[in-house]
CSV table of C-alpha atoms in Angstrom, one decimal:
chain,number,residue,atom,x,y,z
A,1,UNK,CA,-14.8,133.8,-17.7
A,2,UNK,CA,-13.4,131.6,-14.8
A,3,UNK,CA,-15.4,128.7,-16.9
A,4,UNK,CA,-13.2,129.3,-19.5
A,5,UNK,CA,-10.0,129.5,-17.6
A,6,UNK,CA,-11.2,126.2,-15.5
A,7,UNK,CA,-11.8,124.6,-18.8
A,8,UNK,CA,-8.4,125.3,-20.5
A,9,UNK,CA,-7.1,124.4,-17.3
A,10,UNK,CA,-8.4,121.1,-17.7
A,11,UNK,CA,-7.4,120.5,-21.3
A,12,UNK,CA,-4.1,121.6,-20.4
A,13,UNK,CA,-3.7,118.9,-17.3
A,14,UNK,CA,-5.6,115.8,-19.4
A,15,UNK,CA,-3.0,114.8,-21.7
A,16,UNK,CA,-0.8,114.5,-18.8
A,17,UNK,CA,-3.5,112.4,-16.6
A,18,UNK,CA,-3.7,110.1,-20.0
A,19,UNK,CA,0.0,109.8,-19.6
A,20,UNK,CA,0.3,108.2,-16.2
A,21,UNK,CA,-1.4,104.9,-17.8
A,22,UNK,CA,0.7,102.6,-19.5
A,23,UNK,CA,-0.5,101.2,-23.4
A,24,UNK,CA,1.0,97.7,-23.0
A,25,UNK,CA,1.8,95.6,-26.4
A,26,UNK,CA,1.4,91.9,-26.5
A,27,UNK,CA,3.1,89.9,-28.8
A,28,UNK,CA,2.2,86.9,-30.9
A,29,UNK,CA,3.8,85.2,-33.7
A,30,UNK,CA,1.5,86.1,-36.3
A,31,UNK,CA,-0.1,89.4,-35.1
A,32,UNK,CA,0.3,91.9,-31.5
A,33,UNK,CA,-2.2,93.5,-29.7
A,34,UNK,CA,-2.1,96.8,-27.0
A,35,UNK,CA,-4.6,98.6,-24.9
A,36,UNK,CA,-4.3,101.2,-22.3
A,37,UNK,CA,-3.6,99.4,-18.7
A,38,UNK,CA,-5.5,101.5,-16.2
A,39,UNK,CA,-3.5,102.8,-13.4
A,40,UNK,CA,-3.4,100.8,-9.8
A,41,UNK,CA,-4.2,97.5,-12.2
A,42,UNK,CA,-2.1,94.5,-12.8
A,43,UNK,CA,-1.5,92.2,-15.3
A,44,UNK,CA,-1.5,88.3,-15.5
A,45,UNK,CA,-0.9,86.4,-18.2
A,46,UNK,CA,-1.4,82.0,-18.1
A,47,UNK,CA,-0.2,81.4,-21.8
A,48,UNK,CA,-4.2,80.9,-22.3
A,49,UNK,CA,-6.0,84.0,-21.0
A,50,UNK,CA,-4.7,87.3,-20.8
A,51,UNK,CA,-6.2,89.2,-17.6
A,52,UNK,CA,-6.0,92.6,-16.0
A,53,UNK,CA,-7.0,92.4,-12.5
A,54,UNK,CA,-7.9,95.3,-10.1
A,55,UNK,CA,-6.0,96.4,-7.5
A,56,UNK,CA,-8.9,99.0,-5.6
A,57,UNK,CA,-12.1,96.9,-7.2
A,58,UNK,CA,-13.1,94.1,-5.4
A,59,UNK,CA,-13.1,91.1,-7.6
A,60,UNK,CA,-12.9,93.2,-10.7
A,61,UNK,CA,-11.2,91.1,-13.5
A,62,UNK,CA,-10.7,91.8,-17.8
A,63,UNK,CA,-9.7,88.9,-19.5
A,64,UNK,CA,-8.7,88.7,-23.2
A,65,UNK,CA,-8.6,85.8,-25.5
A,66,UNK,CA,-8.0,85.0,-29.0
A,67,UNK,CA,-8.3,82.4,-31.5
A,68,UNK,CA,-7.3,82.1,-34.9
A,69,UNK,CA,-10.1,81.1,-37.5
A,70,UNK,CA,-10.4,78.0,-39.0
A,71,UNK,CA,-8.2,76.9,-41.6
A,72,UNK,CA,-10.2,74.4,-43.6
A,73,UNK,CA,-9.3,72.5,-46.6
A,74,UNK,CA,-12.3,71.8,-49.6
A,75,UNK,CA,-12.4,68.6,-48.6
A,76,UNK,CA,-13.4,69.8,-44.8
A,77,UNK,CA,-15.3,72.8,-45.9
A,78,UNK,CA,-17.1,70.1,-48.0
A,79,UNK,CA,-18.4,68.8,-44.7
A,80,UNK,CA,-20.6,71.7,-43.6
A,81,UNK,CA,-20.7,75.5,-43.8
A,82,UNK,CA,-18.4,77.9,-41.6
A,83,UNK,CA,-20.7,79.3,-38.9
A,84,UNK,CA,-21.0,82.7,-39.3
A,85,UNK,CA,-19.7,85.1,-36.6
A,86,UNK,CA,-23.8,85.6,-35.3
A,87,UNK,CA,-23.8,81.7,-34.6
A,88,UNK,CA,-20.6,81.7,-33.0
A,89,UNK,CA,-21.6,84.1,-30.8
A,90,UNK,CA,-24.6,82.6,-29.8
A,91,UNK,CA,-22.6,79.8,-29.1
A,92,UNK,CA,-20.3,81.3,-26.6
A,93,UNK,CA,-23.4,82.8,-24.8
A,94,UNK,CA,-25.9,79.9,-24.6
A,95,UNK,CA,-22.9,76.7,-23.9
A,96,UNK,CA,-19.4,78.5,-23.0
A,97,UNK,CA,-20.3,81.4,-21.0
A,98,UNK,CA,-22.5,79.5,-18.7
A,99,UNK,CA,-19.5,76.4,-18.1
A,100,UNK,CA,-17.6,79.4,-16.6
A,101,UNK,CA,-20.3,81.5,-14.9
A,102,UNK,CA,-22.2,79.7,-13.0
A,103,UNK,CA,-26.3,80.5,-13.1
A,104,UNK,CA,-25.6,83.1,-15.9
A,105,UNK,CA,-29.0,85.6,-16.8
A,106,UNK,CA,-28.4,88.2,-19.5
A,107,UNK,CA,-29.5,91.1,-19.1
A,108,UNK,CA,-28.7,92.9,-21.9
A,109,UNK,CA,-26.9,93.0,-25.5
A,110,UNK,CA,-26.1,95.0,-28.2
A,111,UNK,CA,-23.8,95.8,-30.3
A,112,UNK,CA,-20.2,98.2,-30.3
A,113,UNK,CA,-17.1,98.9,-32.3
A,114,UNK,CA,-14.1,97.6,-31.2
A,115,UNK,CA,-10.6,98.5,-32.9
A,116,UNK,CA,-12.7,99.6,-35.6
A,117,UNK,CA,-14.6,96.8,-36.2
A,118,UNK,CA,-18.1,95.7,-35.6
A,119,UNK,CA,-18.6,93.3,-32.4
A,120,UNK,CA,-21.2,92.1,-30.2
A,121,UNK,CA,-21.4,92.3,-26.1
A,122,UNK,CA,-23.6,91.0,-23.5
A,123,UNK,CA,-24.1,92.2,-20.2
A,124,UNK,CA,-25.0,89.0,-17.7
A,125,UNK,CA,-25.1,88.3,-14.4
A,126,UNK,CA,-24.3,85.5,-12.6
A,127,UNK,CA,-23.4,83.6,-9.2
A,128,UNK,CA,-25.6,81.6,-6.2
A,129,UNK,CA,-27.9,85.1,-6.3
A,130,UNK,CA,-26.6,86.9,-9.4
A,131,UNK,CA,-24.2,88.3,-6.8
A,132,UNK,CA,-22.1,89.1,-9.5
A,133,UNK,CA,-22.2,91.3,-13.0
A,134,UNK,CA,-20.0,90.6,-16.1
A,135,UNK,CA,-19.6,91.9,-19.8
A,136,UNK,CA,-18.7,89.5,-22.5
A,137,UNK,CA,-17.3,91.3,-25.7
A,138,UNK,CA,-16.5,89.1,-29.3
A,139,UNK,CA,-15.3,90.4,-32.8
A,140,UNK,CA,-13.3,89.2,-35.3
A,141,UNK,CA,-9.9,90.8,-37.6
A,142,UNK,CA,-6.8,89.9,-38.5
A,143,UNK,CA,-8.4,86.0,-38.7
A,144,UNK,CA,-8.9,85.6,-35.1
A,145,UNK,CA,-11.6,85.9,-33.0
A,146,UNK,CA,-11.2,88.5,-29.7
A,147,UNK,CA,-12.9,87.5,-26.7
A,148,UNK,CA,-13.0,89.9,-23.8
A,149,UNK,CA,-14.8,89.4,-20.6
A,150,UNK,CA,-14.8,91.6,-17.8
A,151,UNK,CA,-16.7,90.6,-14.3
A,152,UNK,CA,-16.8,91.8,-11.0
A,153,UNK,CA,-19.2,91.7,-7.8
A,154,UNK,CA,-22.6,93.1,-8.4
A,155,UNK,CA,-22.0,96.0,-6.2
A,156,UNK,CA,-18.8,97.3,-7.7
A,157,UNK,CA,-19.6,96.6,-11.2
A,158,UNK,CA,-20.8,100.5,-11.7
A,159,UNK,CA,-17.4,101.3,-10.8
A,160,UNK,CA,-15.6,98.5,-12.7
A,161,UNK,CA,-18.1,99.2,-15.9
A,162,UNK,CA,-16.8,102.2,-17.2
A,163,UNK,CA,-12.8,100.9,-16.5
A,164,UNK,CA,-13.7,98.2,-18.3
A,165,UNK,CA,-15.1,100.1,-21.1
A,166,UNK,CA,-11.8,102.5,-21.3
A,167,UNK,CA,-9.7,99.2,-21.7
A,168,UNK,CA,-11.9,97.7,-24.2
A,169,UNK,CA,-12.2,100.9,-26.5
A,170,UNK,CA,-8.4,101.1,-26.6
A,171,UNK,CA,-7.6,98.2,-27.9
A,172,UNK,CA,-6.0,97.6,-30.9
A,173,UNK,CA,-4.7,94.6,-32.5
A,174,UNK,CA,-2.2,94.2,-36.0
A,175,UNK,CA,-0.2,92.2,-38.4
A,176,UNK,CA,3.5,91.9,-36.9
């Protein structure tokens, strides 16, 4: 019986825990995108990269990018196939990840559902000693490609991980 009562307690307090963090909305031109900021983080946006930087995780730092897809004519498509969305994100992980992160090892990959749509991730780590832990997430809607990477120090990445998760699987990105 005091289960139950603990339980309903619980239900009855999480909507207004889920309330105290903020769902921001970005703004493009052509399309907007929002995800749940988690509480004690901060935002900083460069124009280029979008991040969300811990304040209570040491190092711990979600950044978002996006690019719109190509826009070809038949005379350039004549040139050579689009890569598909497999070879660019093979691309990002064996040239553009490593320019960033210094001695970068994967250690694991797989795929997820993001915003309802299929996307890959890869979990690598990186630094002098692989001192430090970072996930890479990519899909593609709306025409553009997402890119989300999340990295922290080794130690607090089990800490970081499932923040970082909470942001990612509450994003969502539309048409304006």
């Amino acid at each position: 019986m005091i289960y139950r009562i603990l339980f309903l307690f619980s239900l009855s307090v999480f909507p207004l825990i889920s309330f105290a963090q903020e769902r921001v909305v970005v703004t493009d031109p052509d399309i907007k995108f929002s995800y749940v900021l988690p509480k004690d983080w901060q935002v900083s946006d460069d124009g280029y990269d979008y991040k969300i930087i811990a304040k209570d995780i040491d190092n711990a730092v979600l950044s978002m990018t996006y690019l719109e897809g190509a826009q070809g004519t038949e005379n350039f498509e004549s040139v050579g196939a689009k890569q598909s969305f497999e070879e660019d994100f093979l691309f990002e992980i064996q040239y553009i990840l490593p320019e960033e992160f210094p001695n970068l090892k994967v250690e694991e990959n797989g795929t997820a559902t993001i915003d309802e749509t299929p996307a890959k991730w890869v979990k690598f780590s990186y630094g002098t000693n692989g001192d430090k832990m970072g996930v890479f997430y990519m899909y593609q809607k709306l025409n553009q490609t997402f890119k989300i990477t999340a990295t922290s120090t080794a130690e607090q990445f089990e800490k970081a991980q499932p923040i970082f998760a909470s942001v990612v699987n509450s994003f969502h990105a539309e048409k304006r």
